[in-house]
Amino acid sequence: MRPSFFAWAALAIVAASHAQAATPGEICVQDLRAIPGFLLENDTGARQHLAQKGQAYFDQALATASQAASAAPDAAACDAVLENYVGVWRKGHLHIKPGSAVDIAKPAPAQPAASGQAAPSKAPTLQLLSSQTVLLSLPSFRGNHSAAMQALLDTHREALAARPNWILDVRRNGGGSDNTYAPLLQWISSGEMVRVGAEWLSTPANIAGQESVCALLAPGDAACAAFAGQAVAQMRTVQAGEFAPQQPGGTISYLRVDGQTAQRPARVAILVDRDCASSCEEFLLAARQSFHVKLIGRNSYGALDYSNLRLHALPSGVRHLQYATSRSARLPHLQVDLGGIQPDIYLPPPKDEAGRDDEIVRVQRWLEGGTLRRDGA
């Protein structure tokens, strides 16, 4: 393999010796040269990406990025160059994050409102479309919406139980936490689910990342500490550079969904699009195991195979590489990242917001015995 990741690592050492680079371009090149070697040693997907795309592909990408990095006029321009470069390796769950680790871990501020209007809420909402059909809009599975999800299902339990048709709208849902959507599975699951777990890549950097993650993301959180502690314990059961299952019992489990409701919907349509990513895709894999569920729309984004992101400080000290420390045990037989999760029924992308709204109308009509055609005829 020419150049090998050892050669790339040597380049990173040379770059690090010039930590006091005089120009933003020199600092940018220094950080760039540190990335490929680190990825090949520590990121769970990098070696597979190299095997899939070939050495020449990444050599050219590094040469192109080096040219752009050396010309970067400031830190922001460098951030863009490096983000573009890591996107060559993988389109999701691999990023450049400017700032300190503490700043990066802070929750992202709400998007500013357009034209003086309030910023759109990402909380789950419910709308009773008819006596037969209910719409649950689920724009995010972020952990801060977990309580709202449970409260929504509890508050409207009677109305939900009375309607045989459900539409779950996860379009533009960028993911979050599996715990947020867990209460939904009590309603829509057919009973048993097959869960395919993941594996940790054991390296000194990845172990260090697990040991520090809770102090950054959830100080004092006992559940986080337990999860990270188990991760470290599992990583230490294998040699550096090897993969270890996340759970001691292996990677495949057969689970009964606890607390299933007595009156569950007969037909569930999940509206999905290209912006459904990460935990949103994990939800699709779980939900589609039900006999009553159909996925309708477009392929999901494809950012699920490599996860549990951790931070690595780049030589400049002004930015971090955010990379994956686990990989799904579905690989290589069932890859999500290559093309996303396919829907059961394809709908062409709508041209505008009115078209997005019309998809709900069409799906409701279909669930109630009509047609998915735009004209309803």
GROMACS .gro file of C-alpha atoms in nm:
model
  377
    1MET     CA    1   0.000   0.000   0.000
    2ARG     CA    2   0.173   0.319  -0.111
    3PRO     CA    3   0.189   0.543   0.081
    4SER     CA    4   0.092   0.339   0.384
    5PHE     CA    5  -0.075   0.489   0.687
    6PHE     CA    6   0.267   0.468   0.855
    7ALA     CA    7   0.400   0.705   0.589
    8TRP     CA    8   0.104   0.934   0.649
    9ALA     CA    9   0.174   0.920   1.023
   10ALA     CA   10   0.534   1.021   0.955
   11LEU     CA   11   0.408   1.320   0.758
   12ALA     CA   12   0.195   1.414   1.059
   13ILE     CA   13   0.501   1.404   1.287
   14VAL     CA   14   0.692   1.631   1.050
   15ALA     CA   15   0.396   1.869   1.036
   16ALA     CA   16   0.367   1.873   1.414
   17SER     CA   17   0.730   1.988   1.442
   18HIS     CA   18   0.619   2.308   1.272
   19ALA     CA   19   0.350   2.386   1.529
   20GLN     CA   20   0.440   2.751   1.520
   21ALA     CA   21   0.358   2.783   1.148
   22ALA     CA   22   0.354   3.145   1.047
   23THR     CA   23   0.054   3.148   0.814
   24PRO     CA   24  -0.301   3.007   0.830
   25GLY     CA   25  -0.217   2.797   0.525
   26GLU     CA   26   0.081   2.631   0.693
   27ILE     CA   27  -0.125   2.559   1.003
   28CYS     CA   28  -0.398   2.414   0.785
   29VAL     CA   29  -0.158   2.181   0.601
   30GLN     CA   30  -0.021   2.071   0.938
   31ASP     CA   31  -0.368   1.963   1.053
   32LEU     CA   32  -0.453   1.803   0.720
   33ARG     CA   33  -0.143   1.585   0.720
   34ALA     CA   34  -0.232   1.453   1.066
   35ILE     CA   35  -0.575   1.325   0.959
   36PRO     CA   36  -0.528   1.024   0.726
   37GLY     CA   37  -0.284   0.832   0.945
   38PHE     CA   38  -0.500   0.883   1.253
   39LEU     CA   39  -0.813   0.770   1.067
   40LEU     CA   40  -0.655   0.450   0.939
   41GLU     CA   41  -0.543   0.359   1.290
   42ASN     CA   42  -0.848   0.465   1.491
   43ASP     CA   43  -1.162   0.528   1.282
   44THR     CA   44  -1.376   0.216   1.244
   45GLY     CA   45  -1.459   0.280   0.878
   46ALA     CA   46  -1.137   0.419   0.732
   47ARG     CA   47  -0.971   0.090   0.640
   48GLN     CA   48  -1.289  -0.033   0.472
   49HIS     CA   49  -1.322   0.293   0.279
   50LEU     CA   50  -0.962   0.261   0.162
   51ALA     CA   51  -1.026  -0.095   0.043
   52GLN     CA   52  -1.345   0.011  -0.137
   53LYS     CA   53  -1.216   0.325  -0.310
   54GLY     CA   54  -0.848   0.247  -0.357
   55GLN     CA   55  -0.519   0.411  -0.265
   56ALA     CA   56  -0.503   0.629  -0.577
   57TYR     CA   57  -0.839   0.787  -0.491
   58PHE     CA   58  -0.719   0.898  -0.149
   59ASP     CA   59  -0.375   1.004  -0.275
   60GLN     CA   60  -0.544   1.239  -0.521
   61ALA     CA   61  -0.783   1.366  -0.254
   62LEU     CA   62  -0.494   1.442  -0.020
   63ALA     CA   63  -0.300   1.621  -0.296
   64THR     CA   64  -0.602   1.832  -0.388
   65ALA     CA   65  -0.675   1.915  -0.023
   66SER     CA   66  -0.308   2.003   0.041
   67GLN     CA   67  -0.319   2.261  -0.237
   68ALA     CA   68  -0.638   2.415  -0.102
   69ALA     CA   69  -0.514   2.405   0.259
   70SER     CA   70  -0.189   2.586   0.178
   71ALA     CA   71  -0.392   2.868   0.023
   72ALA     CA   72  -0.639   2.897   0.313
   73PRO     CA   73  -0.646   3.266   0.419
   74ASP     CA   74  -0.789   3.205   0.766
   75ALA     CA   75  -0.912   2.942   1.013
   76ALA     CA   76  -1.267   2.935   0.877
   77ALA     CA   77  -1.144   2.865   0.526
   78CYS     CA   78  -0.924   2.589   0.660
   79ASP     CA   79  -1.219   2.434   0.845
   80ALA     CA   80  -1.407   2.415   0.514
   81VAL     CA   81  -1.111   2.255   0.334
   82LEU     CA   82  -1.064   1.991   0.601
   83GLU     CA   83  -1.437   1.917   0.627
   84ASN     CA   84  -1.445   1.863   0.253
   85TYR     CA   85  -1.144   1.631   0.279
   86VAL     CA   86  -1.290   1.408   0.550
   87GLY     CA   87  -1.610   1.399   0.345
   88VAL     CA   88  -1.406   1.218   0.080
   89TRP     CA   89  -1.354   0.939   0.332
   90ARG     CA   90  -1.716   0.922   0.451
   91LYS     CA   91  -2.017   1.148   0.402
   92GLY     CA   92  -2.151   1.114   0.757
   93HIS     CA   93  -2.029   1.063   1.113
   94LEU     CA   94  -1.688   1.211   1.028
   95HIS     CA   95  -1.632   1.583   1.072
   96ILE     CA   96  -1.397   1.869   1.152
   97LYS     CA   97  -1.505   2.067   1.459
   98PRO     CA   98  -1.345   2.406   1.529
   99GLY     CA   99  -1.288   2.511   1.888
  100SER     CA  100  -1.208   2.341   2.216
  101ALA     CA  101  -1.355   2.005   2.315
  102VAL     CA  102  -1.568   2.179   2.579
  103ASP     CA  103  -1.709   2.425   2.326
  104ILE     CA  104  -1.781   2.147   2.075
  105ALA     CA  105  -1.969   1.946   2.336
  106LYS     CA  106  -2.208   2.233   2.412
  107PRO     CA  107  -2.559   2.197   2.264
  108ALA     CA  108  -2.593   2.370   1.928
  109PRO     CA  109  -2.786   2.697   1.951
  110ALA     CA  110  -3.131   2.710   1.794
  111GLN     CA  111  -3.138   2.820   1.434
  112PRO     CA  112  -3.225   3.189   1.402
  113ALA     CA  113  -3.581   3.260   1.301
  114ALA     CA  114  -3.643   3.377   0.946
  115SER     CA  115  -3.820   3.708   0.888
  116GLY     CA  116  -3.877   3.761   1.260
  117GLN     CA  117  -4.074   3.438   1.299
  118ALA     CA  118  -4.018   3.191   1.580
  119ALA     CA  119  -3.769   2.914   1.504
  120PRO     CA  120  -3.947   2.588   1.414
  121SER     CA  121  -3.978   2.344   1.702
  122LYS     CA  122  -3.816   2.004   1.678
  123ALA     CA  123  -4.046   1.856   1.941
  124PRO     CA  124  -4.284   1.574   1.837
  125THR     CA  125  -4.641   1.675   1.756
  126LEU     CA  126  -4.969   1.493   1.697
  127GLN     CA  127  -5.253   1.578   1.459
  128LEU     CA  128  -5.581   1.389   1.429
  129LEU     CA  129  -5.640   1.382   1.053
  130SER     CA  130  -5.968   1.188   1.067
  131SER     CA  131  -6.158   0.936   1.273
  132GLN     CA  132  -5.931   0.670   1.119
  133THR     CA  133  -5.589   0.834   1.081
  134VAL     CA  134  -5.343   1.015   1.304
  135LEU     CA  135  -5.025   1.200   1.207
  136LEU     CA  136  -4.720   1.201   1.435
  137SER     CA  137  -4.459   1.450   1.314
  138LEU     CA  138  -4.115   1.354   1.444
  139PRO     CA  139  -3.856   1.609   1.325
  140SER     CA  140  -3.587   1.499   1.574
  141PHE     CA  141  -3.489   1.215   1.804
  142ARG     CA  142  -3.255   1.430   2.012
  143GLY     CA  143  -3.244   1.324   2.374
  144ASN     CA  144  -3.399   1.648   2.496
  145HIS     CA  145  -3.724   1.543   2.320
  146SER     CA  146  -3.747   1.206   2.496
  147ALA     CA  147  -3.981   1.325   2.773
  148ALA     CA  148  -4.199   1.508   2.521
  149MET     CA  149  -4.234   1.190   2.314
  150GLN     CA  150  -4.346   0.987   2.613
  151ALA     CA  151  -4.583   1.261   2.730
  152LEU     CA  152  -4.738   1.289   2.383
  153LEU     CA  153  -4.812   0.917   2.367
  154ASP     CA  154  -4.946   0.907   2.723
  155THR     CA  155  -5.163   1.218   2.692
  156HIS     CA  156  -5.326   1.104   2.367
  157ARG     CA  157  -5.339   0.733   2.442
  158GLU     CA  158  -5.716   0.708   2.394
  159ALA     CA  159  -5.717   0.893   2.061
  160LEU     CA  160  -5.421   0.692   1.934
  161ALA     CA  161  -5.579   0.361   2.031
  162ALA     CA  162  -5.900   0.456   1.850
  163ARG     CA  163  -5.730   0.513   1.513
  164PRO     CA  164  -5.615   0.213   1.307
  165ASN     CA  165  -5.400   0.420   1.069
  166TRP     CA  166  -5.084   0.601   1.173
  167ILE     CA  167  -4.855   0.825   0.970
  168LEU     CA  168  -4.511   0.876   1.124
  169ASP     CA  169  -4.331   1.163   0.953
  170VAL     CA  170  -3.953   1.137   1.001
  171ARG     CA  171  -3.857   1.349   0.702
  172ARG     CA  172  -3.571   1.586   0.790
  173ASN     CA  173  -3.507   1.395   1.113
  174GLY     CA  174  -3.131   1.406   1.160
  175GLY     CA  175  -3.132   1.150   1.442
  176GLY     CA  176  -3.039   1.180   1.807
  177SER     CA  177  -3.098   0.909   2.066
  178ASP     CA  178  -3.254   0.564   2.033
  179ASN     CA  179  -3.417   0.618   2.372
  180THR     CA  180  -3.635   0.896   2.226
  181TYR     CA  181  -3.818   0.671   1.982
  182ALA     CA  182  -3.827   0.363   2.209
  183PRO     CA  183  -4.184   0.435   2.337
  184LEU     CA  184  -4.312   0.428   1.977
  185LEU     CA  185  -4.199   0.069   1.939
  186GLN     CA  186  -4.442  -0.035   2.213
  187TRP     CA  187  -4.721   0.073   1.978
  188ILE     CA  188  -4.599  -0.041   1.636
  189SER     CA  189  -4.384  -0.350   1.698
  190SER     CA  190  -4.519  -0.696   1.619
  191GLY     CA  191  -4.354  -0.832   1.934
  192GLU     CA  192  -4.004  -0.965   1.877
  193MET     CA  193  -3.723  -0.764   1.721
  194VAL     CA  194  -3.384  -0.882   1.600
  195ARG     CA  195  -3.119  -0.637   1.708
  196VAL     CA  196  -2.776  -0.638   1.548
  197GLY     CA  197  -2.525  -0.472   1.774
  198ALA     CA  198  -2.190  -0.311   1.709
  199GLU     CA  199  -1.820  -0.356   1.771
  200TRP     CA  200  -1.559  -0.127   1.925
  201LEU     CA  201  -1.220  -0.073   1.765
  202SER     CA  202  -0.965  -0.103   2.044
  203THR     CA  203  -0.682   0.151   2.024
  204PRO     CA  204  -0.519   0.369   2.290
  205ALA     CA  205  -0.682   0.680   2.140
  206ASN     CA  206  -1.027   0.521   2.136
  207ILE     CA  207  -0.997   0.401   2.494
  208ALA     CA  208  -0.890   0.752   2.599
  209GLY     CA  209  -1.189   0.893   2.409
  210GLN     CA  210  -1.429   0.669   2.599
  211GLU     CA  211  -1.272   0.761   2.932
  212SER     CA  212  -1.321   1.135   2.869
  213VAL     CA  213  -1.654   1.143   2.683
  214CYS     CA  214  -1.887   1.164   2.983
  215ALA     CA  215  -1.699   1.455   3.139
  216LEU     CA  216  -1.762   1.643   2.815
  217LEU     CA  217  -2.114   1.539   2.719
  218ALA     CA  218  -2.285   1.438   3.043
  219PRO     CA  219  -2.094   1.531   3.359
  220GLY     CA  220  -2.219   1.328   3.655
  221ASP     CA  221  -2.450   1.112   3.443
  222ALA     CA  222  -2.439   0.760   3.588
  223ALA     CA  223  -2.580   0.596   3.273
  224CYS     CA  224  -2.313   0.759   3.056
  225ALA     CA  225  -2.039   0.653   3.296
  226ALA     CA  226  -2.167   0.294   3.296
  227PHE     CA  227  -2.182   0.284   2.916
  228ALA     CA  228  -1.832   0.428   2.877
  229GLY     CA  229  -1.696   0.200   3.146
  230GLN     CA  230  -1.834  -0.108   2.973
  231ALA     CA  231  -1.691   0.016   2.642
  232VAL     CA  232  -1.344   0.047   2.792
  233ALA     CA  233  -1.374  -0.296   2.954
  234GLN     CA  234  -1.475  -0.456   2.624
  235MET     CA  235  -1.195  -0.281   2.433
  236ARG     CA  236  -0.942  -0.419   2.678
  237THR     CA  237  -1.049  -0.777   2.606
  238VAL     CA  238  -0.871  -0.763   2.267
  239GLN     CA  239  -0.538  -0.646   2.132
  240ALA     CA  240  -0.489  -0.293   1.999
  241GLY     CA  241  -0.617  -0.271   1.642
  242GLU     CA  242  -0.877  -0.546   1.692
  243PHE     CA  243  -1.255  -0.524   1.723
  244ALA     CA  244  -1.451  -0.622   2.033
  245PRO     CA  245  -1.831  -0.666   2.061
  246GLN     CA  246  -2.005  -0.388   2.252
  247GLN     CA  247  -2.182  -0.648   2.470
  248PRO     CA  248  -2.013  -0.951   2.628
  249GLY     CA  249  -2.287  -1.181   2.493
  250GLY     CA  250  -2.217  -1.112   2.125
  251THR     CA  251  -2.363  -0.888   1.857
  252ILE     CA  252  -2.707  -1.039   1.776
  253SER     CA  253  -2.999  -1.049   2.020
  254TYR     CA  254  -3.369  -1.137   1.994
  255LEU     CA  255  -3.577  -0.898   2.203
  256ARG     CA  256  -3.937  -0.885   2.311
  257VAL     CA  257  -4.069  -0.531   2.318
  258ASP     CA  258  -4.170  -0.449   2.674
  259GLY     CA  259  -4.492  -0.270   2.762
  260GLN     CA  260  -4.674  -0.323   2.433
  261THR     CA  261  -5.009  -0.150   2.418
  262ALA     CA  262  -5.324  -0.360   2.391
  263GLN     CA  263  -5.469  -0.161   2.098
  264ARG     CA  264  -5.204  -0.103   1.835
  265PRO     CA  265  -5.247   0.051   1.488
  266ALA     CA  266  -5.333  -0.188   1.207
  267ARG     CA  267  -5.143   0.010   0.940
  268VAL     CA  268  -4.840   0.235   0.990
  269ALA     CA  269  -4.688   0.442   0.711
  270ILE     CA  270  -4.350   0.601   0.784
  271LEU     CA  271  -4.273   0.898   0.560
  272VAL     CA  272  -3.896   0.912   0.503
  273ASP     CA  273  -3.658   1.121   0.296
  274ARG     CA  274  -3.288   1.179   0.233
  275ASP     CA  275  -3.250   1.382   0.554
  276CYS     CA  276  -3.340   1.092   0.784
  277ALA     CA  277  -3.000   0.998   0.932
  278SER     CA  278  -2.823   0.824   1.217
  279SER     CA  279  -3.072   0.729   1.492
  280CYS     CA  280  -3.355   0.806   1.252
  281GLU     CA  281  -3.221   0.525   1.035
  282GLU     CA  282  -3.187   0.299   1.338
  283PHE     CA  283  -3.557   0.364   1.398
  284LEU     CA  284  -3.638   0.259   1.040
  285LEU     CA  285  -3.448  -0.069   1.083
  286ALA     CA  286  -3.642  -0.143   1.402
  287ALA     CA  287  -3.984  -0.027   1.281
  288ARG     CA  288  -3.978  -0.211   0.949
  289GLN     CA  289  -3.957  -0.543   1.134
  290SER     CA  290  -4.324  -0.499   1.219
  291PHE     CA  291  -4.584  -0.676   1.003
  292HIS     CA  292  -4.787  -0.353   1.003
  293VAL     CA  293  -4.526  -0.098   0.884
  294LYS     CA  294  -4.444   0.038   0.539
  295LEU     CA  295  -4.170   0.292   0.460
  296ILE     CA  296  -4.281   0.546   0.201
  297GLY     CA  297  -4.076   0.816   0.028
  298ARG     CA  298  -3.705   0.824  -0.058
  299ASN     CA  299  -3.389   0.653   0.058
  300SER     CA  300  -3.257   0.769   0.394
  301TYR     CA  301  -2.926   0.957   0.418
  302GLY     CA  302  -2.685   0.673   0.498
  303ALA     CA  303  -2.497   0.759   0.820
  304LEU     CA  304  -2.535   0.460   1.048
  305ASP     CA  305  -2.266   0.198   0.986
  306TYR     CA  306  -1.998   0.381   1.186
  307SER     CA  307  -2.090   0.566   1.504
  308ASN     CA  308  -2.013   0.655   1.868
  309LEU     CA  309  -1.819   0.964   1.767
  310ARG     CA  310  -1.526   1.087   1.972
  311LEU     CA  311  -1.294   1.388   1.944
  312HIS     CA  312  -0.925   1.397   1.857
  313ALA     CA  313  -0.732   1.724   1.886
  314LEU     CA  314  -0.543   1.817   1.569
  315PRO     CA  315  -0.188   1.959   1.597
  316SER     CA  316  -0.292   2.324   1.568
  317GLY     CA  317  -0.502   2.299   1.884
  318VAL     CA  318  -0.776   2.512   1.727
  319ARG     CA  319  -0.989   2.230   1.586
  320HIS     CA  320  -1.075   1.864   1.642
  321LEU     CA  321  -1.140   1.561   1.425
  322GLN     CA  322  -1.471   1.393   1.515
  323TYR     CA  323  -1.450   1.026   1.412
  324ALA     CA  324  -1.622   0.691   1.474
  325THR     CA  325  -1.511   0.438   1.734
  326SER     CA  326  -1.770   0.166   1.664
  327ARG     CA  327  -1.904  -0.016   1.359
  328SER     CA  328  -2.223  -0.211   1.306
  329ALA     CA  329  -2.202  -0.590   1.313
  330ARG     CA  330  -2.430  -0.582   1.007
  331LEU     CA  331  -2.119  -0.511   0.802
  332PRO     CA  332  -2.022  -0.604   0.538
  333HIS     CA  333  -2.346  -0.787   0.453
  334LEU     CA  334  -2.599  -0.508   0.514
  335GLN     CA  335  -2.447  -0.166   0.451
  336VAL     CA  336  -2.661   0.141   0.514
  337ASP     CA  337  -2.405   0.414   0.442
  338LEU     CA  338  -2.361   0.333   0.073
  339GLY     CA  339  -2.713   0.429  -0.033
  340GLY     CA  340  -2.929   0.469   0.275
  341ILE     CA  341  -3.232   0.255   0.365
  342GLN     CA  342  -3.468   0.200   0.073
  343PRO     CA  343  -3.840   0.267   0.118
  344ASP     CA  344  -4.099   0.000   0.047
  345ILE     CA  345  -4.284   0.247  -0.174
  346TYR     CA  346  -4.094   0.517  -0.362
  347LEU     CA  347  -4.232   0.870  -0.403
  348PRO     CA  348  -4.038   1.122  -0.616
  349PRO     CA  349  -3.896   1.419  -0.422
  350PRO     CA  350  -4.151   1.702  -0.390
  351LYS     CA  351  -4.067   2.030  -0.560
  352ASP     CA  352  -4.163   2.255  -0.268
  353GLU     CA  353  -4.324   2.271   0.075
  354ALA     CA  354  -4.670   2.236  -0.074
  355GLY     CA  355  -4.553   1.911  -0.232
  356ARG     CA  356  -4.424   1.788   0.105
  357ASP     CA  357  -4.759   1.862   0.265
  358ASP     CA  358  -4.937   1.686  -0.020
  359GLU     CA  359  -4.746   1.366   0.055
  360ILE     CA  360  -4.928   1.345   0.388
  361VAL     CA  361  -5.262   1.390   0.214
  362ARG     CA  362  -5.177   1.117  -0.036
  363VAL     CA  363  -5.062   0.871   0.231
  364GLN     CA  364  -5.372   0.933   0.442
  365ARG     CA  365  -5.592   0.869   0.140
  366TRP     CA  366  -5.402   0.546   0.067
  367LEU     CA  367  -5.429   0.421   0.425
  368GLU     CA  368  -5.802   0.485   0.418
  369GLY     CA  369  -5.854   0.276   0.104
  370GLY     CA  370  -5.782   0.530  -0.170
  371THR     CA  371  -5.485   0.595  -0.396
  372LEU     CA  372  -5.136   0.743  -0.367
  373ARG     CA  373  -5.181   0.926  -0.697
  374ARG     CA  374  -5.137   1.301  -0.680
  375ASP     CA  375  -5.473   1.369  -0.838
  376GLY     CA  376  -5.653   1.122  -0.612
  377ALA     CA  377  -5.832   0.967  -0.908
   0.00000   0.00000   0.00000
